[in-house]
Structures are given as structure tokens and as C-alpha cells.
CSV table of C-alpha atoms and ligand atoms in Angstrom, one decimal:
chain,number,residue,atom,x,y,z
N,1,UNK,CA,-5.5,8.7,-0.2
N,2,UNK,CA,-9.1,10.0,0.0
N,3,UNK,CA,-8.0,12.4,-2.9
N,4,UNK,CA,-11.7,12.0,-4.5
N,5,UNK,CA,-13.6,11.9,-1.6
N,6,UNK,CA,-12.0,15.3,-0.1
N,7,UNK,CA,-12.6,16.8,-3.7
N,8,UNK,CA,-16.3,15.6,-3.1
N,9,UNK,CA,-16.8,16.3,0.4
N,10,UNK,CA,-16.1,20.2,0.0
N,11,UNK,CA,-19.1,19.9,-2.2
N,12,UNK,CA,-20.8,18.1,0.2
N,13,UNK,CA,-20.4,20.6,3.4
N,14,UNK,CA,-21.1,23.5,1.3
N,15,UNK,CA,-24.4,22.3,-0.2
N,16,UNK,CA,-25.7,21.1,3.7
N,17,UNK,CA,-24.3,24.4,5.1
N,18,UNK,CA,-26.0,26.6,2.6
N,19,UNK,CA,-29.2,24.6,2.8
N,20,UNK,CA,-29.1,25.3,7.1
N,21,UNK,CA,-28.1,29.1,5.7
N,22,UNK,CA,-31.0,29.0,3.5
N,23,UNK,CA,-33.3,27.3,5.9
N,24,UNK,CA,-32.4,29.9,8.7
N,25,UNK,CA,-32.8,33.1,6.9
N,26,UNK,CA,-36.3,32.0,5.4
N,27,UNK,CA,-37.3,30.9,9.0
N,28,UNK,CA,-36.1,34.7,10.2
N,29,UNK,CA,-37.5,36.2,7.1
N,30,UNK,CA,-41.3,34.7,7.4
N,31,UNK,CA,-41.3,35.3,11.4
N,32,UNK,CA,-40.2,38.8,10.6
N,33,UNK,CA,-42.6,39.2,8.0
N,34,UNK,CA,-45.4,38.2,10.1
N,35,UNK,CA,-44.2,40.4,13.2
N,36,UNK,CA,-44.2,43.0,9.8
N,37,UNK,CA,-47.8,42.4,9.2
N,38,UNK,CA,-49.2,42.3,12.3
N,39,UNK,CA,-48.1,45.8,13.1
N,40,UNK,CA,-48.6,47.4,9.7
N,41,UNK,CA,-51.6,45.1,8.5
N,42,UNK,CA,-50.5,45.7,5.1
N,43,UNK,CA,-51.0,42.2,4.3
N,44,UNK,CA,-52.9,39.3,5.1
N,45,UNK,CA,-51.6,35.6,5.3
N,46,UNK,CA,-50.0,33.5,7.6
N,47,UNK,CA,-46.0,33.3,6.5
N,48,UNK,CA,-44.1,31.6,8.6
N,49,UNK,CA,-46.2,30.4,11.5
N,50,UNK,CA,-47.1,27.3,9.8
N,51,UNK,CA,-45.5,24.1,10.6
N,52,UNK,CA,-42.9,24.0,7.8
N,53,UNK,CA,-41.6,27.7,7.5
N,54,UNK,CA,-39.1,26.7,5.3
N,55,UNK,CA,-41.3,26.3,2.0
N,56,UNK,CA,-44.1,28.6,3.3
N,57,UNK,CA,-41.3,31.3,3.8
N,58,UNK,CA,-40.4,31.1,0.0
N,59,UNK,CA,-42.9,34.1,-0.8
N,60,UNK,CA,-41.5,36.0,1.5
N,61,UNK,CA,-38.9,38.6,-0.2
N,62,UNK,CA,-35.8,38.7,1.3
N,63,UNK,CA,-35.0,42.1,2.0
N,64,UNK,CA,-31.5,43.2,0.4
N,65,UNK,CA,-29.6,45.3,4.1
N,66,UNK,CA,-28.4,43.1,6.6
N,67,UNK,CA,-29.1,39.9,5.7
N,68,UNK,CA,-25.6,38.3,6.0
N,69,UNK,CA,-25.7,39.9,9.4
N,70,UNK,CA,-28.6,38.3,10.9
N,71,UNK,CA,-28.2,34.9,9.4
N,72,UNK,CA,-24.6,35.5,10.8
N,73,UNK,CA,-26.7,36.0,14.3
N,74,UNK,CA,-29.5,33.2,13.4
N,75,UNK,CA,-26.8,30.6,13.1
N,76,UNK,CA,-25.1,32.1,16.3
N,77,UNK,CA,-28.0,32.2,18.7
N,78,UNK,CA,-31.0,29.8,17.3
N,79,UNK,CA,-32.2,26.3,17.0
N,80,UNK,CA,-32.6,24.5,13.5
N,81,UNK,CA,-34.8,21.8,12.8
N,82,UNK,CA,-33.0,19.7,10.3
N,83,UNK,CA,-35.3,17.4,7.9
N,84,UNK,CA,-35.1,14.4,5.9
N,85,UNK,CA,-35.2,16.6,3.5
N,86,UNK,CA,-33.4,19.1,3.8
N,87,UNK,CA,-30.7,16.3,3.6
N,88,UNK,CA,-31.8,14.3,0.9
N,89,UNK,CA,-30.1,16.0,-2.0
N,90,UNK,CA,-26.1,16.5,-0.5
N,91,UNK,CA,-26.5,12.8,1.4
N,92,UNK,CA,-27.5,11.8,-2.5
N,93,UNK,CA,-23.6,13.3,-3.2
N,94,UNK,CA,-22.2,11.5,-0.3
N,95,UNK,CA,-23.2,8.8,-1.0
N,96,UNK,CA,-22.3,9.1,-4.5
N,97,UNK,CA,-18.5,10.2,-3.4
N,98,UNK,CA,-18.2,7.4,-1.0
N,99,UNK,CA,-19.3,4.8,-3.7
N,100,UNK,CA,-16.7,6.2,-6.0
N,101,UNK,CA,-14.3,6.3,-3.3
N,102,UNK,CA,-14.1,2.8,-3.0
N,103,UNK,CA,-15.9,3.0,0.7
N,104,UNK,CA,-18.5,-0.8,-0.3
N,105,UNK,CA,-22.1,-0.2,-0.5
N,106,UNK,CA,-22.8,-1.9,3.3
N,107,UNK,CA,-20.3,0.5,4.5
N,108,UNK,CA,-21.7,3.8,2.8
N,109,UNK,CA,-25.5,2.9,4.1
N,110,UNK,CA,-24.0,2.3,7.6
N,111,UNK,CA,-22.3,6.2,7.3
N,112,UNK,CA,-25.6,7.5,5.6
N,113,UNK,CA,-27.5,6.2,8.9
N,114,UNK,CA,-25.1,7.6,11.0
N,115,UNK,CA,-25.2,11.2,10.0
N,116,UNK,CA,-29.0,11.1,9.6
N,117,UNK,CA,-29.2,9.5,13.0
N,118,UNK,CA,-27.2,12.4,14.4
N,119,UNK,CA,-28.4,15.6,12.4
N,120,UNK,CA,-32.4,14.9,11.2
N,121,UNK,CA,-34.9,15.9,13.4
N,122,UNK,CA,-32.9,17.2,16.3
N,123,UNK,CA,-33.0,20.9,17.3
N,124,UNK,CA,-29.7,22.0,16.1
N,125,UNK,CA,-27.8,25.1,18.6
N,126,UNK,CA,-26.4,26.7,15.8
N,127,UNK,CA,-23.5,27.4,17.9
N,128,UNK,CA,-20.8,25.9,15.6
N,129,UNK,CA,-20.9,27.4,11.3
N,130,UNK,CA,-23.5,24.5,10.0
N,131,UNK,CA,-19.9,23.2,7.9
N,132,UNK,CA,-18.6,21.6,11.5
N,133,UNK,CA,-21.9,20.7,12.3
N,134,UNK,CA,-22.0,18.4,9.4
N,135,UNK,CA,-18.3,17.8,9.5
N,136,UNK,CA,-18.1,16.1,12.9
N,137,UNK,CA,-21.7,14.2,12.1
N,138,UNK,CA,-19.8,12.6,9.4
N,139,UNK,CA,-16.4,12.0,11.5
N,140,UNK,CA,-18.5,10.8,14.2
N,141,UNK,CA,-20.2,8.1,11.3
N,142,UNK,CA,-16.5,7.5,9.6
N,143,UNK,CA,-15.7,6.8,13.8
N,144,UNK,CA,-18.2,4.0,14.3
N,145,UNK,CA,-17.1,2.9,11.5
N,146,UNK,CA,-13.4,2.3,12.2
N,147,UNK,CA,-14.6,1.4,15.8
N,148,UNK,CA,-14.4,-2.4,15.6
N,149,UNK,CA,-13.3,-4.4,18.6
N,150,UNK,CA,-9.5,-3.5,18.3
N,151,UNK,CA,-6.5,-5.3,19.1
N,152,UNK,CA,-3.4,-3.4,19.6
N,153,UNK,CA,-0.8,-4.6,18.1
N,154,UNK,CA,2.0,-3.9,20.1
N,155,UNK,CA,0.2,-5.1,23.0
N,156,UNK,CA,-0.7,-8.4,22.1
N,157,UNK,CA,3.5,-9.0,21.6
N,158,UNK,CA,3.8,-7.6,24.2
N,159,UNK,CA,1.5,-9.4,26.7
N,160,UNK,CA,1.5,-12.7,25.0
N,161,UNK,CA,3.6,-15.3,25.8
N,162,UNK,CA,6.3,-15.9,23.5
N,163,UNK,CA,7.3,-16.9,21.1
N,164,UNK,CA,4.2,-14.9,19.4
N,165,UNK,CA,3.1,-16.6,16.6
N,166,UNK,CA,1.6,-14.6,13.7
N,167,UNK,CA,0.2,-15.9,10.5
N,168,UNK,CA,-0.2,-13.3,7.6
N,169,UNK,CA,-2.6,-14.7,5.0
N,170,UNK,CA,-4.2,-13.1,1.7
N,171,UNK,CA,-3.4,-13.2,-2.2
N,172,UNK,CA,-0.5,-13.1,-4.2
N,173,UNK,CA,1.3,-9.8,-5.0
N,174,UNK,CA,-0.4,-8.0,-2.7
N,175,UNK,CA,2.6,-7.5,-0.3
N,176,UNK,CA,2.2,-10.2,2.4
N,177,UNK,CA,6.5,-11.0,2.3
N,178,UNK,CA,7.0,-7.2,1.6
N,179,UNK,CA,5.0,-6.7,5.0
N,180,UNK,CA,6.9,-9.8,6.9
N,181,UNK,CA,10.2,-8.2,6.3
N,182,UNK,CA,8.7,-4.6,7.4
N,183,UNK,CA,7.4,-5.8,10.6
N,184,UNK,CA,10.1,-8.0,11.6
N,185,UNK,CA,12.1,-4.8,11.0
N,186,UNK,CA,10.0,-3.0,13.0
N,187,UNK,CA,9.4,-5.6,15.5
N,188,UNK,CA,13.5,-5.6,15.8
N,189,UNK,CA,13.6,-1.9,16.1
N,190,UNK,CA,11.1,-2.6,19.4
N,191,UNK,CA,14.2,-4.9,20.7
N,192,UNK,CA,12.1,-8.7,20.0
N,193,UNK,CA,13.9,-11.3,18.3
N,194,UNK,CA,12.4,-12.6,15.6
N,195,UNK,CA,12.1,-15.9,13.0
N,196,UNK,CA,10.4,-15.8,9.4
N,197,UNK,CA,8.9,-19.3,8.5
N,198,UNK,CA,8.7,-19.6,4.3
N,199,UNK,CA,5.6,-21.2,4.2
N,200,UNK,CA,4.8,-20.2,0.8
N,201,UNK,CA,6.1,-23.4,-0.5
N,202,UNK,CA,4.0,-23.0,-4.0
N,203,UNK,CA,5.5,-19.6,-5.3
N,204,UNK,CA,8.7,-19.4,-7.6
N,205,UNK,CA,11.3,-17.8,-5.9
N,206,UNK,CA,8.9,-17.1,-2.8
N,207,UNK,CA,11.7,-18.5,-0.5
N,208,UNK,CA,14.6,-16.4,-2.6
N,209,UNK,CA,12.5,-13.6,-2.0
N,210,UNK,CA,11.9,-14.3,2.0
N,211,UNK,CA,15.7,-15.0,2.4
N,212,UNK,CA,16.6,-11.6,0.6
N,213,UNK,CA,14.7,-9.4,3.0
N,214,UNK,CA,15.5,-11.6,5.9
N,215,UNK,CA,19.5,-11.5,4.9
N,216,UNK,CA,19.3,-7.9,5.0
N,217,UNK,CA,17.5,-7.5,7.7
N,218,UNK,CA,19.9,-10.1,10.0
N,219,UNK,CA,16.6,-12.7,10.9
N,220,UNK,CA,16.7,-16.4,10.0
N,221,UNK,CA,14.3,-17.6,7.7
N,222,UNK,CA,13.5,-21.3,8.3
N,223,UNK,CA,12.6,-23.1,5.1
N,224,UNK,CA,11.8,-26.5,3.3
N,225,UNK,CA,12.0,-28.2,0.1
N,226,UNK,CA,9.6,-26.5,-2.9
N,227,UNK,CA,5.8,-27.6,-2.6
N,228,UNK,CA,6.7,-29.2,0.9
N,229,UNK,CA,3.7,-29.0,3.6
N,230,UNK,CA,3.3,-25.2,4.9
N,231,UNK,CA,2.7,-26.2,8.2
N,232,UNK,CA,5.2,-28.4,8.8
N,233,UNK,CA,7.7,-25.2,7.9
N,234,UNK,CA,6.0,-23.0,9.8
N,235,UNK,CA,5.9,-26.0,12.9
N,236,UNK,CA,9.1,-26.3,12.4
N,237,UNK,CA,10.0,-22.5,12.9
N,238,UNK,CA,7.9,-22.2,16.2
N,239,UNK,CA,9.8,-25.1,17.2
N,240,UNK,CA,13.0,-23.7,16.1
N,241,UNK,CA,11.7,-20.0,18.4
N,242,UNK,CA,10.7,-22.3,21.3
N,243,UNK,CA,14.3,-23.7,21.8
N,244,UNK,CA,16.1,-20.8,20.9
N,245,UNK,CA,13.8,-18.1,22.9
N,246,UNK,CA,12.9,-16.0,20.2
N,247,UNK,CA,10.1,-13.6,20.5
N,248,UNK,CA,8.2,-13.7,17.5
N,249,UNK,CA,7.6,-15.8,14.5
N,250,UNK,CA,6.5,-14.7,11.5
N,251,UNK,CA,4.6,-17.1,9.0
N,252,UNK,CA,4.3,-16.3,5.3
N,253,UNK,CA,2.0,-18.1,3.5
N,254,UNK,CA,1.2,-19.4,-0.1
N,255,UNK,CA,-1.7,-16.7,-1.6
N,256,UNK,CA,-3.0,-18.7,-5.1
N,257,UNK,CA,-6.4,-17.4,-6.1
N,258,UNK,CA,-8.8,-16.9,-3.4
N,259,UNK,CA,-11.4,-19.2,-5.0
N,260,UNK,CA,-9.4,-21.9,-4.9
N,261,UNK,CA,-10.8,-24.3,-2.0
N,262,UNK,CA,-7.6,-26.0,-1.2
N,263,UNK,CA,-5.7,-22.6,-0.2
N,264,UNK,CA,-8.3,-22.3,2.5
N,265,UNK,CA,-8.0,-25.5,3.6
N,266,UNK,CA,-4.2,-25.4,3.7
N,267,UNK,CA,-4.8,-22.2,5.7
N,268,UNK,CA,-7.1,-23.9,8.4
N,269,UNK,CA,-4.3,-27.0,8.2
N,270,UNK,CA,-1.8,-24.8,9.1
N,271,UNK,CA,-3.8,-22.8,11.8
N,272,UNK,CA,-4.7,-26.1,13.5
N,273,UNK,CA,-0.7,-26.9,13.7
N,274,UNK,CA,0.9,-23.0,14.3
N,275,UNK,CA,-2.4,-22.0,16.7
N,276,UNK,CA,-1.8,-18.4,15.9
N,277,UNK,CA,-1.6,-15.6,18.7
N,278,UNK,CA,-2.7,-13.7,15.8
N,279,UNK,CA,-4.3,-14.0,11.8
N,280,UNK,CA,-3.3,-10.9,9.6
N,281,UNK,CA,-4.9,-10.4,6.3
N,282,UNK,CA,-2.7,-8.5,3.5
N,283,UNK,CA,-4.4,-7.2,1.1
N,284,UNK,CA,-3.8,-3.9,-1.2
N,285,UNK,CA,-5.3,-0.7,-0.8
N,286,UNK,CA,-5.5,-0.1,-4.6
N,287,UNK,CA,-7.9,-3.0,-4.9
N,288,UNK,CA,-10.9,-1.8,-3.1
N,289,UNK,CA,-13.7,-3.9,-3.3
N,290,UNK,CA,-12.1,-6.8,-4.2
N,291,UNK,CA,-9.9,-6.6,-1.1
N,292,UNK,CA,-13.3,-5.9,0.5
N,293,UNK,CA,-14.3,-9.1,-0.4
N,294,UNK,CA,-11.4,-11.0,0.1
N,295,UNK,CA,-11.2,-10.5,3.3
N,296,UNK,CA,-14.5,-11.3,4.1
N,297,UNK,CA,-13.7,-15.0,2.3
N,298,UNK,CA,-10.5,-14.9,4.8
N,299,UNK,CA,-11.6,-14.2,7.8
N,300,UNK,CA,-14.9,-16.7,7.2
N,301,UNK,CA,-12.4,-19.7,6.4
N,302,UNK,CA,-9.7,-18.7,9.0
N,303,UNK,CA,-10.7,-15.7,11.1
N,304,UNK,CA,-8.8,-13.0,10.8
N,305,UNK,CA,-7.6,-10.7,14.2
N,306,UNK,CA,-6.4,-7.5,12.1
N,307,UNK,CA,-5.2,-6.5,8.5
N,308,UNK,CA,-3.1,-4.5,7.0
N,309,UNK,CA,-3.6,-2.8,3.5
N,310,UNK,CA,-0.7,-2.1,1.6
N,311,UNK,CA,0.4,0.4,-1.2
N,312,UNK,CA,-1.9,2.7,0.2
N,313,UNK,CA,1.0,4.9,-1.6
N,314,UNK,CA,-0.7,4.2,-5.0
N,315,UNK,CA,-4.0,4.6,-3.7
N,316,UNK,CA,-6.0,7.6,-4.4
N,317,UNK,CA,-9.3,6.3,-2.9
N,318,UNK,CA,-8.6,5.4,0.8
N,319,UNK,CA,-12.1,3.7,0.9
N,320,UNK,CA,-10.8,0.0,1.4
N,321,UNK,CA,-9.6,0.8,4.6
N,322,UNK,CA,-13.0,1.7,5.9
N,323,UNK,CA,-14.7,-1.1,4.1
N,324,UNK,CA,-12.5,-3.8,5.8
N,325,UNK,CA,-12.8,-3.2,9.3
N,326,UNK,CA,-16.3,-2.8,8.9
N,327,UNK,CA,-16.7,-6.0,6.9
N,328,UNK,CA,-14.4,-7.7,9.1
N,329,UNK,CA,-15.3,-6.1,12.2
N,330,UNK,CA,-11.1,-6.3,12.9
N,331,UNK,CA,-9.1,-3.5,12.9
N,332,UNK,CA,-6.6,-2.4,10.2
N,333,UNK,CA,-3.4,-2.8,11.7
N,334,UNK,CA,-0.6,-1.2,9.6
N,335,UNK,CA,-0.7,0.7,6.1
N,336,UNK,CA,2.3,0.2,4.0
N,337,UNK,CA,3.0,3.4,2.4
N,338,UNK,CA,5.9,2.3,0.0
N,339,UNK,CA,8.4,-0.4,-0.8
N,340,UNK,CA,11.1,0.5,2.2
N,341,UNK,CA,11.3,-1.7,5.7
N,342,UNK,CA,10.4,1.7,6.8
N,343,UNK,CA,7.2,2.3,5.0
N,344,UNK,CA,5.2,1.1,7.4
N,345,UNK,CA,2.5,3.2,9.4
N,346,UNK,CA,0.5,2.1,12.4
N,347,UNK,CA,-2.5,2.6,11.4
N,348,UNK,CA,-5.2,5.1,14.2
N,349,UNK,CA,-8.8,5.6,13.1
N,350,UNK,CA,-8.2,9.2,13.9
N,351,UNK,CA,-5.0,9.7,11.5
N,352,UNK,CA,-7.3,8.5,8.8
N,353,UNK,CA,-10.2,10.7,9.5
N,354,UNK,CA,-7.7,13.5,10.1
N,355,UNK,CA,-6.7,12.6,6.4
N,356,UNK,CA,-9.9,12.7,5.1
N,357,UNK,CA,-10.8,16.2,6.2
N,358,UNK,CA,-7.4,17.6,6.4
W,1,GDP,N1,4.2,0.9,-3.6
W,1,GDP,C1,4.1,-0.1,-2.8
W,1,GDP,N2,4.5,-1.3,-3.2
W,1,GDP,C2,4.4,-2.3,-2.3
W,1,GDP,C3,3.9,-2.2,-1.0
W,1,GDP,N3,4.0,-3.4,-0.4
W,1,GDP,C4,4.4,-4.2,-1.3
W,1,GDP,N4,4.7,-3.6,-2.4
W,1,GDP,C5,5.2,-4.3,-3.7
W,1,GDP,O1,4.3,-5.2,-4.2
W,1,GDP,C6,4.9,-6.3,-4.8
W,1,GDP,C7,4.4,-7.6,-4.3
W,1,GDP,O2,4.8,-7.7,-3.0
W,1,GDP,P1,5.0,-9.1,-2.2
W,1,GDP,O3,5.4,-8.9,-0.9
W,1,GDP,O4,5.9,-10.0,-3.0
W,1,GDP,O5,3.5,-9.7,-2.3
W,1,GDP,P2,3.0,-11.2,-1.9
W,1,GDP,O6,2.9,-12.0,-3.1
W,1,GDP,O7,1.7,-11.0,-1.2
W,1,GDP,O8,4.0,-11.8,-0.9
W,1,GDP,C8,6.4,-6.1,-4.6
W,1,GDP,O9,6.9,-5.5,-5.8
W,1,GDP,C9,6.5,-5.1,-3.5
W,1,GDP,O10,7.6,-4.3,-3.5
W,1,GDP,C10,3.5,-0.8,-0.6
W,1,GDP,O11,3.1,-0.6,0.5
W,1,GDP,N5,3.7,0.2,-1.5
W,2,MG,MG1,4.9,-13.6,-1.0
């Protein structure tokens, strides 16, 4: 993940950093230059006491000894002014690299804000090398991001009365049953009991496919006839939890093309009948701003509480993740990383960012 964006952001830090460098020395250089001519009067001119050193300073000459040393010193013990400008040209890159990253257009202008907000204008303490200055501006961006109202979702099994009943919505193929079997794996692993409901009732071989993981795994799968009524399987299985005091039940649903009106319908149908502790949206890491999309549609017609983004494995973006909790304003629960029960990763905003600028 984030393969082209870390390839981009070196770029990035290293043009802001060497404009600050460059901004620094000429700031130094035309206030040394004046000090220069005010004692020798060798020359006239005003260098470097105007408003914008920066550009005034670019007559100055820099002299060759010792330079390194006092920007070295500059960026140690002084104050920067960042501008607009100053910015203009490496936010141009990022936002280039986030575009091409997958990150959606929304998401990107929300991150360029951010790091403007936080570096333009402000006197900079050059305490930290101008790369971490602009490095933790952008984590801090990629942060408010990822910093939608979050449920956990451990807790919310936890604390809700049981059974807990979760409804995973989103496309075909883009690893909702995968992700059923993984979780009631994991949610097993935690010591709950668990049912699967087959409410994809459309599919061929959905209910095969459900029974496969589930056999493996040890969970019962309850099931109907083929292009039965989804919610009266997935009734059925809550029913079948209430009795039996299982902790969790898991619903898989149908996931025909997201344009199609009566999927969203059925969804709301069955969310009227189930009345879901919690909505999760599946959707594939590798589609990026389709996904994006998608779960914007999903979480209009049924409101979603989390998703999960799977085969982040194939991935070599990473931006979805971003671009779906902001667009959803829900967290991303899980990642899937692979096709194994195992492969699933609870997902923390500051893994990802760790990934990002590892
Ligand atoms: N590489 C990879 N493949 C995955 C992942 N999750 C699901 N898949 C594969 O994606 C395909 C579709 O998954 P499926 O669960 O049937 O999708 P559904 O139609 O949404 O239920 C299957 O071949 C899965 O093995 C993942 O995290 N990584
Ligand atoms: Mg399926």
C-alpha cells in the first residue's frame, strides 16, 4: 500500500525542506549583507530589510565558507515565515501524488487545507530539520482525516446486548463472504459464539460458498431456498441466536450492481426486519474511487457504521482507505490483507500513517 505516494512524498519533503533551506540562508545572507554594508559602506541599497527578504535577497551572493554551517544554525535557532508561496509549487506535487494515489479529489483539498492551515503564515521555530516540520503537518492532515466519529469494534460486541447483529453490505466479488468467515473466525478466536445468515439468496453458489467457510470454521450457517426473501433468512438466523444464546450473527447479503434500485431497497427491507447493531460496507481496496463512491451510495440508502476494505494485499495505492472514512465520515474497520481466515488486520489510523511514511 501507499507504494506511489511514498515514492512521491520523498519528493515532496525534499522540495519544501530545501525551499525553508533556501528561504533561511537568503534571509541570513541579505541581513548579513546589510550589517556588511553598513559598516563598510561599500554599497548602497536596502537588501534584506524589506518586507519579503526572500526575493530581495536573491542579489545577494552567497558567500562560498560556512554556509552549510549557518543555515545548519538558522534552522536550529530562528523563526521562518512560511508563504503561500513558498508552498505553492511542492503542495502542486502533493496534490498531484495524492490524486494518483487513489486519495478522491474532496479528500486531497481537505489534506491541502490542512497543511496550509498549519505551516503558511505562522512563524516557524526551526527547532525540528524543515523535513518533520512538513512531515508531521501532513500526518497531522492524513489524522483529521481518518478522525471520523469511530466505533470500535470490539466494543460495540462487547457492550451490546446479544445476540449482536451485523449486516455486511457492498458489491459482488469484493470479499463480503470472504470477510464473514474471517470475522466469525476472529470473533470465535475472542471466545463469542457465532451464526452466519446466507442472505445472498440471488448469487450461484453464494450459499455453497457460505457453508464451505462456515464448515471449516465449525459455525452454522442458516439458509433458505434460492431467490427466497433475504430478510426472512437473516430473521430467521437472529431468531435461531436468540433461542440458542449465541453472541453474534453475521448477515451476508446479495451485492448485484449498485445502481440497481431494488438491491437498496432489499437492503432497507432487510434493515427494517434484522435492526442491525451494526451496517459494514465491503468494498475492495484495489477499486479506489469507485469504492469511494459506492460507499457513499451505501451508506445514503442504508447508513453504514464502519467498512472494511479488502485485498488491500493487491493494492498499491492505499488511497481508498482515506477516501472512505472521509466520505463516509465512518471509520474503516478491518483491512483484509489476503485470502486466509487469518488475513484480517484491525485497522488504527496510526498504523496507516505509520505506513505511509515508514
Ligand atoms: N487477495 C485477496 N483476495 C481476497 C480478499 N478478500 C477476498 N478475496 C477474494 O476475492 C474473491 C471474492 O470474494 P467473495 O468473498 O466471494 O466476495 P463477495 O462477492 O463480496 O462475497 C474471492 O476469490 C476471495 O478469495 C483479500 O483481502 N485479499
Ligand atoms: Mg458473497
Amino acid at each position: 500500500m501507499f507504494k506511489k505516494l511514498k515514492e512521491k512524498l520523498k519528493n515532496f519533503k525534499e522540495s519544501v525542506s530545501s525551499t525553508i533551506k533556501e528561504k533561511v540562508s537568503k534571509e541570513e545572507l541579505a541581513e548579513k549583507g546589510v550589517k556588511e554594508e553598513r559598516v563598510t559602506a561599500e554599497k548602497t541599497g536596502e537588501e534584506g530589510v524589506k518586507e519579503e527578504p526572500s526575493r530581495e535577497a536573491e542579489e545577494v551572493k552567497p558567500r562560498k565558507e560556512g554556509i552549510g554551517q549557518r543555515i545548519k544554525s538558522l534552522i536550529i535557532e530562528r523563526e521562518v515565515t512560511i508563504s503561500e508561496k513558498d508552498l505553492e509549487k511542492p503542495l502542486e506535487e502533493l496534490e498531484l501524488a495524492l490524486l494518483e494515489s487513489d486519495v478522491a479529489l474532496r479528500v486531497v483539498e481537505e489534506i491541502l487545507r490542512s497543511v496550509k492551515a498549519q505551516l503558511v503564515g505562522k512563524e516557524r521555530k526551526l527547532l525540528e530539520k524543515p523535513e518533520d516540520i512538513l512531515e508531521n503537518a501532513l500526518k497531522e492532515a492524513i489524522r483529521g482525516v481518518l478522525n471520523v466519529n469511530g466505533l470500535d469494534f470490539d466494543e460495540v460486541i462487547e457492550r451490546s446486548e446479544k445476540p449482536v447483529k451485523i449486516l455486511f453490505v457492498g458489491v459482488n466479488g469484493t470479499g463480503k463472504t470472504t470477510c464473514i468467515a474471517k470475522i466469525a473466525k476472529r470473533l470465535m478466536d475472542h471466545g463469542y459464539s457465532v451464526v452466519i445468515a446466507s442472505g445472498d439468496t440471488y448469487r450461484a453458489g453464494a450459499t455453497e460458498q457460505i457453508e464451505t467457510h462456515a464448515e471449516r470454521l465449525g459455525v452454522k450457517v442458516i439458509k433458505h431456498e434460492k431467490f427466497s426473501d433475504p430478510a426472512a433468512v437473516i430473521f430467521d438466523a437472529v431468531k435461531y441466536a436468540e433461542a440458542r444464546r449465541i453472541d453474534v450473527v453475521l448477515a451476508d447479503t446479495a451485492g448485484r450492481f449498485h445502481t440497481n434500485v431494488n438491491l437498496m431497497d432489499q437492503l432497507k427491507k432487510i434493515q427494517r426486519v434484522m435492526n442491525p447493531d451494526l451496517v459494514i460496507f465491503v468494498d475492495e481496496a484495489i477499486a479506489g474511487n469507485d469504492a469511494v463512491e459506492r460507499a457513499e451510495r451505501f451508506n445514503n440508502a442504508v447508513g453504514i457504521d464502519g467498512s472494511i476494505l479488502t485485498k488491500t494485499d493487491a493494492d498499491a495505492k492505499g488511497g481508498a482507505a482515506l477516501s472512505i472514512a472521509y466520505c463516509t465520515s465512518r471509520p474503516i474497520m478491518f483491512l483484509g490483507t489476503g485470502q486466509d481466515y487469518n488475513d484480517l488486520v484491525k485497522f488504527d489510523p496510526e498504523w496507516l500513517i505509520e505506513r505511509i511514511f515508514e
